[in-house]
Coordinates of C-alpha atoms and ligand atoms in Angstrom, one line a residue:
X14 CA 0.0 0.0 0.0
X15 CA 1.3 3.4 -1.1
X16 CA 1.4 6.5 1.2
X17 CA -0.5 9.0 -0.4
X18 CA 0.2 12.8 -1.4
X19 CA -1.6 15.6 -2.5
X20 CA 0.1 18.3 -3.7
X21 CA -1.9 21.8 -5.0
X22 CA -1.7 25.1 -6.4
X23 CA -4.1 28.2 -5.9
X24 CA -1.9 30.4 -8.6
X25 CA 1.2 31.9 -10.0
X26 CA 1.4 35.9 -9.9
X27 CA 2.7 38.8 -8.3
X28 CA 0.7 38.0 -5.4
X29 CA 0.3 41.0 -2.8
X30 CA 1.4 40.8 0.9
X31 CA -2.1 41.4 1.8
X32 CA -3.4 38.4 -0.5
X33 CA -0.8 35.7 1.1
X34 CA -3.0 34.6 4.4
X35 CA -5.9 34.2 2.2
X36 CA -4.5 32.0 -0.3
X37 CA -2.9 30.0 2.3
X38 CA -5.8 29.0 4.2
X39 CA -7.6 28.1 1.1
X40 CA -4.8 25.6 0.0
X41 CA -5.0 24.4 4.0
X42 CA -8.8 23.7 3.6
X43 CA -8.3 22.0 -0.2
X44 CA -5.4 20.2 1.5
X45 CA -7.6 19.0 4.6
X46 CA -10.4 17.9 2.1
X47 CA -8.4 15.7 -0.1
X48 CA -6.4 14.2 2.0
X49 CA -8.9 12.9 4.8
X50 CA -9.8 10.8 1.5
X51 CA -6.6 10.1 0.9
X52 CA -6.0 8.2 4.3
X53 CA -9.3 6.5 3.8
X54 CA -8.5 4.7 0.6
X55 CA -10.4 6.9 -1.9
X56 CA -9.0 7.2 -5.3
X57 CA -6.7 9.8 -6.4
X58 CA -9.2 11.2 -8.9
X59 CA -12.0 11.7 -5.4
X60 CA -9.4 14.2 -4.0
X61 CA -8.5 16.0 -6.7
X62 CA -11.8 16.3 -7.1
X63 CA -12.8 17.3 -3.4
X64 CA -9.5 19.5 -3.7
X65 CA -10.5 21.6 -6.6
X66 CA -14.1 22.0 -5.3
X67 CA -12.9 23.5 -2.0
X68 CA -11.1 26.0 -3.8
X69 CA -13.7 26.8 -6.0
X70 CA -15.9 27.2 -3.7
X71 CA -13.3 30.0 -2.0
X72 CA -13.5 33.7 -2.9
X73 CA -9.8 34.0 -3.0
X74 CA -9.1 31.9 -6.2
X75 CA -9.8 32.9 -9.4
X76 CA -12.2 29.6 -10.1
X77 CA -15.8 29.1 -9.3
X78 CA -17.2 31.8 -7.3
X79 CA -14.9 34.8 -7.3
X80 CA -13.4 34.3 -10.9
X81 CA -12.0 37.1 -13.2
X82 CA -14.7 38.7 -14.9
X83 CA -15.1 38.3 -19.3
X84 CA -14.8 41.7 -21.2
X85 CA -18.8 42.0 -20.6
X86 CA -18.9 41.3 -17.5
X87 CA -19.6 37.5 -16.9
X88 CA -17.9 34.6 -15.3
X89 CA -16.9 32.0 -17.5
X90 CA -15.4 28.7 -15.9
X91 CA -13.1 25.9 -17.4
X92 CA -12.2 22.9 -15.5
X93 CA -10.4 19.5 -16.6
X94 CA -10.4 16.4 -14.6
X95 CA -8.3 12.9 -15.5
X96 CA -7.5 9.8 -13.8
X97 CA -3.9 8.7 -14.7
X98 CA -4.7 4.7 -14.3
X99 CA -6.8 4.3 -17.0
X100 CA -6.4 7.9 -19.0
X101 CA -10.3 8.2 -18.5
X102 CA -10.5 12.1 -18.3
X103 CA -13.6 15.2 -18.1
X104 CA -13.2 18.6 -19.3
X105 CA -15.9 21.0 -19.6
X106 CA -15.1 25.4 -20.8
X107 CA -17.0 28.2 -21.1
X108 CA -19.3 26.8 -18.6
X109 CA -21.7 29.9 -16.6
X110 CA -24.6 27.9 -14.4
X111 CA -22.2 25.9 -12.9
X112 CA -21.1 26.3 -9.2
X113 CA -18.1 23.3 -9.5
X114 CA -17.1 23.3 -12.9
X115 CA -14.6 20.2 -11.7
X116 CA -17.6 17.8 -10.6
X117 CA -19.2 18.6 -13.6
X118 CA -15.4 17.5 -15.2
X119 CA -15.9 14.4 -13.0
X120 CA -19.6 13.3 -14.3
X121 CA -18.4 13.9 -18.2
X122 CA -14.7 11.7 -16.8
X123 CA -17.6 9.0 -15.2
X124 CA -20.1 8.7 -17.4
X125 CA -19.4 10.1 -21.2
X126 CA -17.8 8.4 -23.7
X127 CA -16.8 11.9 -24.7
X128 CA -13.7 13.7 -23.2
X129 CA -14.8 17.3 -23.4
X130 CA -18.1 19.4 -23.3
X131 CA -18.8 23.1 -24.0
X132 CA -20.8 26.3 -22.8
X133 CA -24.7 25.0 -22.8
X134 CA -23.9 21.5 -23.7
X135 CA -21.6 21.4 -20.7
X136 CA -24.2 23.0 -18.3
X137 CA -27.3 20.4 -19.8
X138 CA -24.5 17.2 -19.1
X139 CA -24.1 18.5 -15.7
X140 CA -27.9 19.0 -14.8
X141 CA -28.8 15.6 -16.6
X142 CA -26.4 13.6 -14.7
X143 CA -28.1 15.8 -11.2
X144 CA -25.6 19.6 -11.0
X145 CA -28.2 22.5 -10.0
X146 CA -27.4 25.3 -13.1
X147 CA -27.5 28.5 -11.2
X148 CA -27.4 31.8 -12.1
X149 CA -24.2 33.7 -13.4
X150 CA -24.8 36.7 -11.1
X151 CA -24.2 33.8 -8.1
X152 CA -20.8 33.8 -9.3
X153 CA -20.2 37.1 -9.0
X154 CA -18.4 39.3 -6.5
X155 CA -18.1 43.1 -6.1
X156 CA -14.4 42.5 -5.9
X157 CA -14.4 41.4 -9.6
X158 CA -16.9 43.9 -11.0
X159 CA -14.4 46.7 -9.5
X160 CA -11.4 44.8 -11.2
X161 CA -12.7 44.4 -14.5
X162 CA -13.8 48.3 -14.7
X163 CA -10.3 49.1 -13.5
X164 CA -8.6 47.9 -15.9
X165 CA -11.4 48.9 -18.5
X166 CA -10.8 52.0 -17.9
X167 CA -6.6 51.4 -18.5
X168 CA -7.8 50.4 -21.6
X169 CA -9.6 53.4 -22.6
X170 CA -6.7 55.3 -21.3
X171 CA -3.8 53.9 -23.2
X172 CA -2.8 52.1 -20.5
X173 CA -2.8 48.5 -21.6
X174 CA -1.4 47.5 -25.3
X175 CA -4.3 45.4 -27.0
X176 CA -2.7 44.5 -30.1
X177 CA -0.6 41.9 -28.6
X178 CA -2.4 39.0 -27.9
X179 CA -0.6 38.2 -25.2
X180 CA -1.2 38.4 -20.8
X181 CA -4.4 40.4 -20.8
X182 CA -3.8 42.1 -23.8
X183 CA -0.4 43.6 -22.5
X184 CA 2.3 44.2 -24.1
X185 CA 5.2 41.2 -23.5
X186 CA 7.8 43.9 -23.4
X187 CA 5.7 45.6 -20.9
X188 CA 4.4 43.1 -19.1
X189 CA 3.5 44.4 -15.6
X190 CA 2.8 41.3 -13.4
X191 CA 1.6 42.8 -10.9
X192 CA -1.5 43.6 -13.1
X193 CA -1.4 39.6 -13.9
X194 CA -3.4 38.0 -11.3
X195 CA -3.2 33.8 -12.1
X196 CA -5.1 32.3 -9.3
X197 CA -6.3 29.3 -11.2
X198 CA -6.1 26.6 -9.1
X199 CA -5.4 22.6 -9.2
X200 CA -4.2 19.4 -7.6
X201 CA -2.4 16.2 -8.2
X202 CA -2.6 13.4 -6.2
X203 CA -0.7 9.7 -5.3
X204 CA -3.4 7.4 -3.7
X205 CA -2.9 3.7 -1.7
X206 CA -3.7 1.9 -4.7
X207 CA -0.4 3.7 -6.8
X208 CA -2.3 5.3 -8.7
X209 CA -2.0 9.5 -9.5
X210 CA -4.8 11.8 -11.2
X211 CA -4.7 15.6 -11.9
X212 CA -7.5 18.4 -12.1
X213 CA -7.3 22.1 -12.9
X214 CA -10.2 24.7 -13.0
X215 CA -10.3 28.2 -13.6
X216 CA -11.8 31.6 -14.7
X217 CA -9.2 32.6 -16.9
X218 CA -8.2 35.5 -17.4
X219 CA -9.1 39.3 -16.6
X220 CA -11.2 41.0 -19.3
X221 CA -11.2 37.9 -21.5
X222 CA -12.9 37.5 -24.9
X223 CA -16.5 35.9 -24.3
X224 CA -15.7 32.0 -25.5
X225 CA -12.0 32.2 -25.1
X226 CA -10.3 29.0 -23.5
X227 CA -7.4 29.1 -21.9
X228 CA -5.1 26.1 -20.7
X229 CA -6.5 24.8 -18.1
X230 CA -9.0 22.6 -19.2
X231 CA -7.5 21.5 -22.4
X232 CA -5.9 18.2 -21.8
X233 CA -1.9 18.3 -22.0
X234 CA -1.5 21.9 -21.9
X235 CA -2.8 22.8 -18.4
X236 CA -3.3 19.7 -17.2
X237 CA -2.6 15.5 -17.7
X238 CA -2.3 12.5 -15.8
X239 CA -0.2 9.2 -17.1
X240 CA 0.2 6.3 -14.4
X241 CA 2.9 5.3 -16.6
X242 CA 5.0 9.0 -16.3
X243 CA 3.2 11.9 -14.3
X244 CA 0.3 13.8 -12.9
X245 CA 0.9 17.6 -13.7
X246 CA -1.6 20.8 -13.2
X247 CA -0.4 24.5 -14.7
X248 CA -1.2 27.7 -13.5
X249 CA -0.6 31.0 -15.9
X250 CA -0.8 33.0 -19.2
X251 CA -2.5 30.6 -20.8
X252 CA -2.0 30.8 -24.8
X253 CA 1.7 29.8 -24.3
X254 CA 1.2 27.4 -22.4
X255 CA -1.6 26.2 -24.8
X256 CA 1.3 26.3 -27.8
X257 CA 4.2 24.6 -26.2
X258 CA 1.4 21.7 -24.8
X259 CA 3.4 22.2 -21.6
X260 CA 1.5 19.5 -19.9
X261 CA 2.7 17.0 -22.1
X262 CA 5.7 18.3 -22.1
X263 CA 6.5 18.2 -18.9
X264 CA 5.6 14.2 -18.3
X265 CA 7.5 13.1 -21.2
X266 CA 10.2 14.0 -20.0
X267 CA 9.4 12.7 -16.4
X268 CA 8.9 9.5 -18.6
X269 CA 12.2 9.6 -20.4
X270 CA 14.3 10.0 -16.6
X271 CA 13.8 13.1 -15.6
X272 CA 12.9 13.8 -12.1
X273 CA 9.7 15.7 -11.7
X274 CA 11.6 18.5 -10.0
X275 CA 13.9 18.7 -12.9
X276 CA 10.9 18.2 -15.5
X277 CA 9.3 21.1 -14.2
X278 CA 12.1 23.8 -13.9
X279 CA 13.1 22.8 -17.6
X280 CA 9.3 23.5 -18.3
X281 CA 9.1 26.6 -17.3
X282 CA 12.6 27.2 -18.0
X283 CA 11.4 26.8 -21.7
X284 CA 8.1 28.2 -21.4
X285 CA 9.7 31.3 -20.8
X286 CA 12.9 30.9 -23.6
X287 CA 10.5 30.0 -26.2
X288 CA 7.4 32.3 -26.2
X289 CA 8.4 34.2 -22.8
X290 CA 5.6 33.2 -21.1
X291 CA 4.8 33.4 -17.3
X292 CA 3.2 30.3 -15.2
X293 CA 3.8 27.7 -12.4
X294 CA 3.4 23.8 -12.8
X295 CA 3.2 21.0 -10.0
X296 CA 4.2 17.4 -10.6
X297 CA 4.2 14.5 -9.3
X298 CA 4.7 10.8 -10.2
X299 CA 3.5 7.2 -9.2
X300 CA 6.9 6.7 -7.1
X301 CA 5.9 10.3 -4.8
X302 CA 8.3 12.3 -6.2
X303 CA 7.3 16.1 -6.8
X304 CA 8.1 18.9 -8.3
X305 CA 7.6 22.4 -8.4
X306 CA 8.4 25.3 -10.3
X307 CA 7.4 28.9 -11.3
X308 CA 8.5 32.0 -13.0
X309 CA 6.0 34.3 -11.3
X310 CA 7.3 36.6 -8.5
X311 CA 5.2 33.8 -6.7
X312 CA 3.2 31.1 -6.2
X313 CA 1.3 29.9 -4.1
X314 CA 1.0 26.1 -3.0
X315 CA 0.2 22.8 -0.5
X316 CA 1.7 19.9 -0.5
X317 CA 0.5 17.2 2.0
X318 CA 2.1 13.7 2.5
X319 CA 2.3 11.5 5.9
X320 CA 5.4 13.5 7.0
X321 CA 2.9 16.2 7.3
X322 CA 1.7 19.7 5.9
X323 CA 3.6 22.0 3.8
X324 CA 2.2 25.5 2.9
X325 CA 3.9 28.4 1.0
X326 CA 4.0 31.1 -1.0
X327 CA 7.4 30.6 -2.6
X328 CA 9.0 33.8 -3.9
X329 CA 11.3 34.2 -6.7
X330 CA 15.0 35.5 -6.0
Ligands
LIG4 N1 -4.0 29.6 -17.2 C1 -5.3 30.4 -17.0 C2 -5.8 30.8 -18.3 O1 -5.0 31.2 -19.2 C3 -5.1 31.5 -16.1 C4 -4.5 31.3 -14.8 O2 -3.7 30.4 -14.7 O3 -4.8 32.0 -13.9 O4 -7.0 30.7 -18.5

């Protein structure tokens, strides 16, 4: 019998002082959720799943309740699921009636012979197999509304470059992470039975395009889960991570000998030399070995095994 791990991320950014405490006990009360399962023999696809949900459900991440809002004003959530023993996986995007955009990940990864739903057809899955559709506005919070005309009103003032598709519209030369909020958050897990499983959900980004999909929920770029080489969950500006199928990346090379600490750092060691993109990753394989790594000025993270708790926010030099 294995010992189990869970290891999570609640985002890679220029977090504020202010915003550390908050983000912390939100990766505690993932952490606590997940694990209990953990130690009682659930699989490692139940507490990623519980995982994800708790930090959904929390204000401070930007997935679920609390998300960045789109350019007109709505929350649109993405979420991918997958069980790295049998490759069985659930993704659903552009999802807006949907309080845990990761169960509904986990009904498509149970009972669909389909990997990945969409915007209505997502939300009727989810209420047919027994999700309440709620209403956007639930999703909502002032804190958001205030973002989202803040950096409108950049916009209108010159303030932010639009013609670069890249962070939020800024300009890569410019990019001013502190403006860059990634709190999209995810877990990977190790259960008793050996097995590992991965799940990412998110809001995506500030002032996004209605129907724009990030990473997260598209498999191998923010997200995978292989018995046979790694469990992996990104956080980030998405579309690079998206071109470079980072994911992917990252376990094949945790298949071909690399240690996951090593796959991760050459990950976003590349992410960065290639399209100079900003993000975090967490990693783990079948034996319990992790890895962590980020580019951000920080990120923020739990990692729980029998030893014990670990919580940070880990800062770059
Ligand atoms: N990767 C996410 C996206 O591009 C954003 C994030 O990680 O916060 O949608």
């Amino acid at each position: 019998m294995n010992s189990p791990i869970l290891l999570i991320h609640g985002g890679a950014w220029a977090m504020p002082d202010d915003a550390i405490a908050a983000h912390e006990a939100g990766i505690a009360n993932a952490l606590a959720a997940g694990y209990a399962l953990l130690e009682r023999g659930a699989s490692a696809v139940d507490a990623v799943e519980a995982a994800v949900a708790v930090m959904e459900d929390d204000e401070a991440f930007d997935a679920g309740r609390g998300s960045f809002l789109t350019r007109d004003g709505r929350v649109q959530l993405d979420a991918l699921l997958m069980n790295g023993a049998n490759l069985r996986t659930g993704g659903v995007a552009c999802v807006e009636r949907l309080k845990n955009p990761i169960c509904a990940a986990r009904l498509v990864l149970d009972h669909s012979p389909h990997v990945y739903f969409v915007g209505t057809g997502a939300e009727r899955f989810a209420m047919q197999h027994g999700m309440a559709l709620i209403d956007n506005t639930e999703l909502i919070v002032p804190r958001e509304r205030e973002r989202l005309m803040a950096f409108q009103e950049a916009e209108l003032e010159g303030a932010v470059d639009t013609t670069f598709s890249g962070p939020v519209g800024l300009d890569k030369e410019k990019e001013d992470v502190t403006l860059l909020s990634h709190d999209t958050v995810g877990a990977v897990a190790l259960d008793q039975h050996g097995h590992i499983a991965a799940g990412t959900s998110t809001g995506g980004t500030l002032s996004k395009a209605p129907g724009r999909v990030g990473d997260s929920s598209l498999i191998g770029c923010g997200c995978y889960a292989d018995d046979e080489s790694a469990a992996v969950s990104l956080t980030g500006w998405g579309e690079p991570i998206m071109k470079l199928v980072l994911g992917k990346w990252a376990v094949d090379r945790v298949a071909a000998g690399a240690t996951p600490a090593e796959a991760a750092q050459a990950a976003i060691d590349y992410l960065y030399a290639r399209l100079g993109g900003h993000g975090g990753m967490i990693l783990l394989d079948r034996n319990g070995r992790v890895g962590l790594a980020h580019n951000t000025p920080r990120m923020a993270w739990g990692l729980q095994t029998a030893d014990g708790v670990q919580l940070g926010v880990t800062r770059n030099p």
